[in-house]
Amino acid sequence: MTTSVRNNFLPPSLVSNLREVLINRKGDEEEPSKKPDESTEAPSSFSSSLDAVDATDCSKPIVLVTNGDGIEAPGLLFLVEALVREGQCSVHVCAPQSDKSVSGHSVTLRETLAVSSAEIGGATSYEVSGTPVDCVSLSLSGALFSWSKPALVISGINRGSSCGHQIFYSGAVSGAREALICGIPSLSISLNWKKDESHESDFKDAVDVCLPLINAAIRDIEKGLFPKSFLLNIEIPTSPLTNKVCIFNHSLNFVPGAEYHLIPGLFYLQALMLIPFKEI
């Protein structure tokens, strides 16, 4: 596996420690009757299983999916299921083990990250004990997957609003922002969840709404048309198939008078870009 040193924000010792944790986890699953002197075969056996699981289709663009709600969140599961079903990209998942919705752009420094494989049909998947930023940074380090630079990183679909000033607190946006910092195009997608009004089925509708945007982004990336150093933050409204788009300018005020194509389900689009210092 290759590792991009420039884009790897994890200390080498942490990556080495992670590999050891993964090997030990595999060793713990061996039969109790196994002799002590046979335990030395665990690393090579584990490495072989990783290579088998992470068999990436090189003919398809690689898409990394993460989120802030945790790997068992319905928004992530429905999104991954749809991406795998369409078959236009090679889908990989690295998401937090538990809810990290309001973690901001935090990283884990003084604790050991625990990683284990996860079962999400058709996608190579891992769950991490850290934050969304940890998940993306670890994925891009080359320690988990056979690649270190996907075509696109998608964070979501997360439960709750992540627009405006909330981008500073959102774990979903932070995962996409980490990809942006590392030079990877990214999308952050959230569903404006309302208590006693929203339903889990809304996530399926949200997937239907945002899939055309995802597919368009992948096509533009392959053609070299997608803006460099670009993060698109997408907010989908409550009842995605019935609500229509609201247009906002940079000060978050409604733009009146102009003629727009109203796209059902798209509520809010917010673009974040990194400007190289030499261009300032």
PDB file of N, CA and C in Angstrom, residues 93-155:
ATOM      1  N   VAL A  93     -15.978   2.830   2.543  1.00  0.00           N
ATOM      2  CA  VAL A  93     -16.567   3.508   3.699  1.00  0.00           C
ATOM      3  C   VAL A  93     -15.591   3.490   4.866  1.00  0.00           C
ATOM      4  N   CYS A  94     -15.426   4.635   5.506  1.00  0.00           N
ATOM      5  CA  CYS A  94     -14.694   4.725   6.767  1.00  0.00           C
ATOM      6  C   CYS A  94     -15.418   5.757   7.616  1.00  0.00           C
ATOM      7  N   ALA A  95     -16.108   5.301   8.657  1.00  0.00           N
ATOM      8  CA  ALA A  95     -16.981   6.177   9.438  1.00  0.00           C
ATOM      9  C   ALA A  95     -16.803   5.912  10.929  1.00  0.00           C
ATOM     10  N   PRO A  96     -17.210   6.861  11.772  1.00  0.00           N
ATOM     11  CA  PRO A  96     -17.096   6.674  13.227  1.00  0.00           C
ATOM     12  C   PRO A  96     -17.954   5.523  13.731  1.00  0.00           C
ATOM     13  N   GLN A  97     -17.479   4.863  14.773  1.00  0.00           N
ATOM     14  CA  GLN A  97     -18.258   3.790  15.388  1.00  0.00           C
ATOM     15  C   GLN A  97     -19.527   4.318  16.039  1.00  0.00           C
ATOM     16  N   SER A  98     -19.464   5.540  16.564  1.00  0.00           N
ATOM     17  CA  SER A  98     -20.596   6.121  17.292  1.00  0.00           C
ATOM     18  C   SER A  98     -20.869   7.531  16.775  1.00  0.00           C
ATOM     19  N   ASP A  99     -21.914   8.132  17.288  1.00  0.00           N
ATOM     20  CA  ASP A  99     -22.343   9.457  16.848  1.00  0.00           C
ATOM     21  C   ASP A  99     -21.297  10.517  17.197  1.00  0.00           C
ATOM     22  N   LYS A 100     -20.808  11.217  16.187  1.00  0.00           N
ATOM     23  CA  LYS A 100     -19.853  12.321  16.365  1.00  0.00           C
ATOM     24  C   LYS A 100     -20.380  13.567  15.657  1.00  0.00           C
ATOM     25  N   SER A 101     -21.683  13.796  15.784  1.00  0.00           N
ATOM     26  CA  SER A 101     -22.355  14.828  15.005  1.00  0.00           C
ATOM     27  C   SER A 101     -21.826  16.233  15.246  1.00  0.00           C
ATOM     28  N   VAL A 102     -21.501  16.577  16.486  1.00  0.00           N
ATOM     29  CA  VAL A 102     -21.092  17.947  16.794  1.00  0.00           C
ATOM     30  C   VAL A 102     -19.636  17.949  17.264  1.00  0.00           C
ATOM     31  N   SER A 103     -18.817  17.201  16.574  1.00  0.00           N
ATOM     32  CA  SER A 103     -17.408  17.081  16.970  1.00  0.00           C
ATOM     33  C   SER A 103     -16.533  18.162  16.370  1.00  0.00           C
ATOM     34  N   GLY A 104     -17.080  18.955  15.431  1.00  0.00           N
ATOM     35  CA  GLY A 104     -16.252  19.969  14.788  1.00  0.00           C
ATOM     36  C   GLY A 104     -15.075  19.336  14.066  1.00  0.00           C
ATOM     37  N   HIS A 105     -13.999  20.112  13.890  1.00  0.00           N
ATOM     38  CA  HIS A 105     -12.826  19.590  13.192  1.00  0.00           C
ATOM     39  C   HIS A 105     -11.814  19.046  14.200  1.00  0.00           C
ATOM     40  N   SER A 106     -12.292  18.176  15.079  1.00  0.00           N
ATOM     41  CA  SER A 106     -11.422  17.635  16.123  1.00  0.00           C
ATOM     42  C   SER A 106     -10.740  16.361  15.655  1.00  0.00           C
ATOM     43  N   VAL A 107      -9.550  16.111  16.204  1.00  0.00           N
ATOM     44  CA  VAL A 107      -8.791  14.903  15.904  1.00  0.00           C
ATOM     45  C   VAL A 107      -8.432  14.196  17.207  1.00  0.00           C
ATOM     46  N   THR A 108      -8.144  12.911  17.116  1.00  0.00           N
ATOM     47  CA  THR A 108      -7.761  12.123  18.285  1.00  0.00           C
ATOM     48  C   THR A 108      -6.246  12.072  18.376  1.00  0.00           C
ATOM     49  N   LEU A 109      -5.692  12.602  19.478  1.00  0.00           N
ATOM     50  CA  LEU A 109      -4.242  12.686  19.619  1.00  0.00           C
ATOM     51  C   LEU A 109      -3.706  11.831  20.757  1.00  0.00           C
ATOM     52  N   ARG A 110      -4.404  11.771  21.872  1.00  0.00           N
ATOM     53  CA  ARG A 110      -3.873  11.116  23.079  1.00  0.00           C
ATOM     54  C   ARG A 110      -4.528   9.768  23.366  1.00  0.00           C
ATOM     55  N   GLU A 111      -5.238   9.233  22.402  1.00  0.00           N
ATOM     56  CA  GLU A 111      -5.862   7.925  22.542  1.00  0.00           C
ATOM     57  C   GLU A 111      -5.530   7.082  21.321  1.00  0.00           C
ATOM     58  N   THR A 112      -5.554   5.779  21.513  1.00  0.00           N
ATOM     59  CA  THR A 112      -5.320   4.853  20.410  1.00  0.00           C
ATOM     60  C   THR A 112      -6.609   4.670  19.622  1.00  0.00           C
ATOM     61  N   LEU A 113      -6.528   4.833  18.313  1.00  0.00           N
ATOM     62  CA  LEU A 113      -7.687   4.614  17.460  1.00  0.00           C
ATOM     63  C   LEU A 113      -7.906   3.120  17.255  1.00  0.00           C
ATOM     64  N   ALA A 114      -9.114   2.663  17.545  1.00  0.00           N
ATOM     65  CA  ALA A 114      -9.478   1.268  17.301  1.00  0.00           C
ATOM     66  C   ALA A 114     -10.244   1.182  15.990  1.00  0.00           C
ATOM     67  N   VAL A 115      -9.868   0.241  15.140  1.00  0.00           N
ATOM     68  CA  VAL A 115     -10.480   0.089  13.824  1.00  0.00           C
ATOM     69  C   VAL A 115     -10.931  -1.348  13.644  1.00  0.00           C
ATOM     70  N   SER A 116     -12.104  -1.533  13.065  1.00  0.00           N
ATOM     71  CA  SER A 116     -12.572  -2.881  12.743  1.00  0.00           C
ATOM     72  C   SER A 116     -13.369  -2.832  11.448  1.00  0.00           C
ATOM     73  N   SER A 117     -13.395  -3.942  10.737  1.00  0.00           N
ATOM     74  CA  SER A 117     -14.142  -4.004   9.486  1.00  0.00           C
ATOM     75  C   SER A 117     -15.636  -3.993   9.778  1.00  0.00           C
ATOM     76  N   ALA A 118     -16.405  -3.498   8.822  1.00  0.00           N
ATOM     77  CA  ALA A 118     -17.859  -3.411   8.970  1.00  0.00           C
ATOM     78  C   ALA A 118     -18.525  -4.068   7.767  1.00  0.00           C
ATOM     79  N   GLU A 119     -19.746  -4.524   7.966  1.00  0.00           N
ATOM     80  CA  GLU A 119     -20.494  -5.198   6.906  1.00  0.00           C
ATOM     81  C   GLU A 119     -21.496  -4.226   6.288  1.00  0.00           C
ATOM     82  N   ILE A 120     -21.146  -3.679   5.131  1.00  0.00           N
ATOM     83  CA  ILE A 120     -22.074  -2.861   4.348  1.00  0.00           C
ATOM     84  C   ILE A 120     -22.014  -3.400   2.926  1.00  0.00           C
ATOM     85  N   GLY A 121     -23.107  -3.978   2.472  1.00  0.00           N
ATOM     86  CA  GLY A 121     -23.122  -4.736   1.238  1.00  0.00           C
ATOM     87  C   GLY A 121     -22.508  -4.024   0.048  1.00  0.00           C
ATOM     88  N   GLY A 122     -21.505  -4.656  -0.572  1.00  0.00           N
ATOM     89  CA  GLY A 122     -20.910  -4.139  -1.789  1.00  0.00           C
ATOM     90  C   GLY A 122     -19.840  -3.103  -1.600  1.00  0.00           C
ATOM     91  N   ALA A 123     -19.552  -2.698  -0.367  1.00  0.00           N
ATOM     92  CA  ALA A 123     -18.560  -1.655  -0.117  1.00  0.00           C
ATOM     93  C   ALA A 123     -17.528  -2.152   0.883  1.00  0.00           C
ATOM     94  N   THR A 124     -16.260  -1.832   0.632  1.00  0.00           N
ATOM     95  CA  THR A 124     -15.203  -2.108   1.606  1.00  0.00           C
ATOM     96  C   THR A 124     -15.345  -1.097   2.735  1.00  0.00           C
ATOM     97  N   SER A 125     -15.577  -1.560   3.957  1.00  0.00           N
ATOM     98  CA  SER A 125     -15.991  -0.659   5.026  1.00  0.00           C
ATOM     99  C   SER A 125     -15.214  -0.897   6.312  1.00  0.00           C
ATOM    100  N   TYR A 126     -14.905   0.216   7.010  1.00  0.00           N
ATOM    101  CA  TYR A 126     -14.264   0.183   8.320  1.00  0.00           C
ATOM    102  C   TYR A 126     -14.946   1.165   9.246  1.00  0.00           C
ATOM    103  N   GLU A 127     -15.002   0.809  10.531  1.00  0.00           N
ATOM    104  CA  GLU A 127     -15.489   1.739  11.549  1.00  0.00           C
ATOM    105  C   GLU A 127     -14.322   2.094  12.467  1.00  0.00           C
ATOM    106  N   VAL A 128     -14.264   3.357  12.864  1.00  0.00           N
ATOM    107  CA  VAL A 128     -13.136   3.894  13.624  1.00  0.00           C
ATOM    108  C   VAL A 128     -13.659   4.513  14.912  1.00  0.00           C
ATOM    109  N   SER A 129     -12.912   4.367  15.987  1.00  0.00           N
ATOM    110  CA  SER A 129     -13.344   4.884  17.288  1.00  0.00           C
ATOM    111  C   SER A 129     -13.181   6.399  17.396  1.00  0.00           C
ATOM    112  N   GLY A 130     -12.693   7.052  16.359  1.00  0.00           N
ATOM    113  CA  GLY A 130     -12.436   8.485  16.410  1.00  0.00           C
ATOM    114  C   GLY A 130     -13.510   9.321  15.747  1.00  0.00           C
ATOM    115  N   THR A 131     -13.110  10.497  15.295  1.00  0.00           N
ATOM    116  CA  THR A 131     -14.001  11.493  14.708  1.00  0.00           C
ATOM    117  C   THR A 131     -14.053  11.340  13.187  1.00  0.00           C
ATOM    118  N   PRO A 132     -14.961  12.073  12.524  1.00  0.00           N
ATOM    119  CA  PRO A 132     -14.972  12.047  11.054  1.00  0.00           C
ATOM    120  C   PRO A 132     -13.638  12.480  10.447  1.00  0.00           C
ATOM    121  N   VAL A 133     -12.969  13.452  11.080  1.00  0.00           N
ATOM    122  CA  VAL A 133     -11.656  13.886  10.588  1.00  0.00           C
ATOM    123  C   VAL A 133     -10.649  12.743  10.688  1.00  0.00           C
ATOM    124  N   ASP A 134     -10.675  12.010  11.796  1.00  0.00           N
ATOM    125  CA  ASP A 134      -9.806  10.843  11.942  1.00  0.00           C
ATOM    126  C   ASP A 134     -10.060   9.848  10.808  1.00  0.00           C
ATOM    127  N   CYS A 135     -11.331   9.608  10.513  1.00  0.00           N
ATOM    128  CA  CYS A 135     -11.698   8.620   9.493  1.00  0.00           C
ATOM    129  C   CYS A 135     -11.144   9.009   8.130  1.00  0.00           C
ATOM    130  N   VAL A 136     -11.308  10.262   7.749  1.00  0.00           N
ATOM    131  CA  VAL A 136     -10.835  10.710   6.434  1.00  0.00           C
ATOM    132  C   VAL A 136      -9.315  10.731   6.389  1.00  0.00           C
ATOM    133  N   SER A 137      -8.695  11.278   7.427  1.00  0.00           N
ATOM    134  CA  SER A 137      -7.231  11.354   7.458  1.00  0.00           C
ATOM    135  C   SER A 137      -6.614   9.965   7.421  1.00  0.00           C
ATOM    136  N   LEU A 138      -7.205   9.040   8.161  1.00  0.00           N
ATOM    137  CA  LEU A 138      -6.701   7.668   8.193  1.00  0.00           C
ATOM    138  C   LEU A 138      -6.865   7.002   6.834  1.00  0.00           C
ATOM    139  N   SER A 139      -7.998   7.222   6.193  1.00  0.00           N
ATOM    140  CA  SER A 139      -8.239   6.644   4.869  1.00  0.00           C
ATOM    141  C   SER A 139      -7.228   7.155   3.851  1.00  0.00           C
ATOM    142  N   LEU A 140      -6.922   8.439   3.910  1.00  0.00           N
ATOM    143  CA  LEU A 140      -5.997   9.030   2.944  1.00  0.00           C
ATOM    144  C   LEU A 140      -4.541   8.700   3.251  1.00  0.00           C
ATOM    145  N   SER A 141      -4.274   8.146   4.422  1.00  0.00           N
ATOM    146  CA  SER A 141      -2.896   7.813   4.800  1.00  0.00           C
ATOM    147  C   SER A 141      -2.392   6.557   4.101  1.00  0.00           C
ATOM    148  N   GLY A 142      -3.299   5.744   3.543  1.00  0.00           N
ATOM    149  CA  GLY A 142      -2.902   4.492   2.925  1.00  0.00           C
ATOM    150  C   GLY A 142      -2.833   3.339   3.901  1.00  0.00           C
ATOM    151  N   ALA A 143      -3.195   3.544   5.158  1.00  0.00           N
ATOM    152  CA  ALA A 143      -3.094   2.495   6.172  1.00  0.00           C
ATOM    153  C   ALA A 143      -4.246   1.491   6.095  1.00  0.00           C
ATOM    154  N   LEU A 144      -5.387   1.897   5.543  1.00  0.00           N
ATOM    155  CA  LEU A 144      -6.548   1.021   5.498  1.00  0.00           C
ATOM    156  C   LEU A 144      -6.810   0.446   4.107  1.00  0.00           C
ATOM    157  N   PHE A 145      -6.778   1.319   3.120  1.00  0.00           N
ATOM    158  CA  PHE A 145      -7.124   0.908   1.768  1.00  0.00           C
ATOM    159  C   PHE A 145      -5.867   0.833   0.888  1.00  0.00           C
ATOM    160  N   SER A 146      -6.013   0.228  -0.280  1.00  0.00           N
ATOM    161  CA  SER A 146      -4.880   0.097  -1.191  1.00  0.00           C
ATOM    162  C   SER A 146      -4.619   1.368  -1.977  1.00  0.00           C
ATOM    163  N   TRP A 147      -5.402   2.403  -1.734  1.00  0.00           N
ATOM    164  CA  TRP A 147      -5.222   3.695  -2.379  1.00  0.00           C
ATOM    165  C   TRP A 147      -5.064   4.765  -1.307  1.00  0.00           C
ATOM    166  N   SER A 148      -4.584   5.934  -1.699  1.00  0.00           N
ATOM    167  CA  SER A 148      -4.458   7.036  -0.749  1.00  0.00           C
ATOM    168  C   SER A 148      -5.092   8.319  -1.276  1.00  0.00           C
ATOM    169  N   LYS A 149      -5.724   8.252  -2.464  1.00  0.00           N
ATOM    170  CA  LYS A 149      -6.344   9.450  -3.026  1.00  0.00           C
ATOM    171  C   LYS A 149      -7.579   9.063  -3.841  1.00  0.00           C
ATOM    172  N   PRO A 150      -8.760   9.116  -3.231  1.00  0.00           N
ATOM    173  CA  PRO A 150      -9.989   8.821  -3.978  1.00  0.00           C
ATOM    174  C   PRO A 150     -10.335   9.962  -4.924  1.00  0.00           C
ATOM    175  N   ALA A 151     -11.248   9.697  -5.838  1.00  0.00           N
ATOM    176  CA  ALA A 151     -11.707  10.744  -6.748  1.00  0.00           C
ATOM    177  C   ALA A 151     -12.584  11.753  -6.017  1.00  0.00           C
ATOM    178  N   LEU A 152     -13.367  11.261  -5.035  1.00  0.00           N
ATOM    179  CA  LEU A 152     -14.332  12.117  -4.333  1.00  0.00           C
ATOM    180  C   LEU A 152     -14.567  11.577  -2.933  1.00  0.00           C
ATOM    181  N   VAL A 153     -14.737  12.496  -1.977  1.00  0.00           N
ATOM    182  CA  VAL A 153     -15.137  12.138  -0.617  1.00  0.00           C
ATOM    183  C   VAL A 153     -16.529  12.699  -0.362  1.00  0.00           C
ATOM    184  N   ILE A 154     -17.421  11.840   0.123  1.00  0.00           N
ATOM    185  CA  ILE A 154     -18.783  12.253   0.464  1.00  0.00           C
ATOM    186  C   ILE A 154     -18.991  12.035   1.951  1.00  0.00           C
ATOM    187  N   SER A 155     -19.455  13.068   2.647  1.00  0.00           N
ATOM    188  CA  SER A 155     -19.760  12.967   4.066  1.00  0.00           C
ATOM    189  C   SER A 155     -21.262  13.124   4.260  1.00  0.00           C
TER     190      SER A 155
END
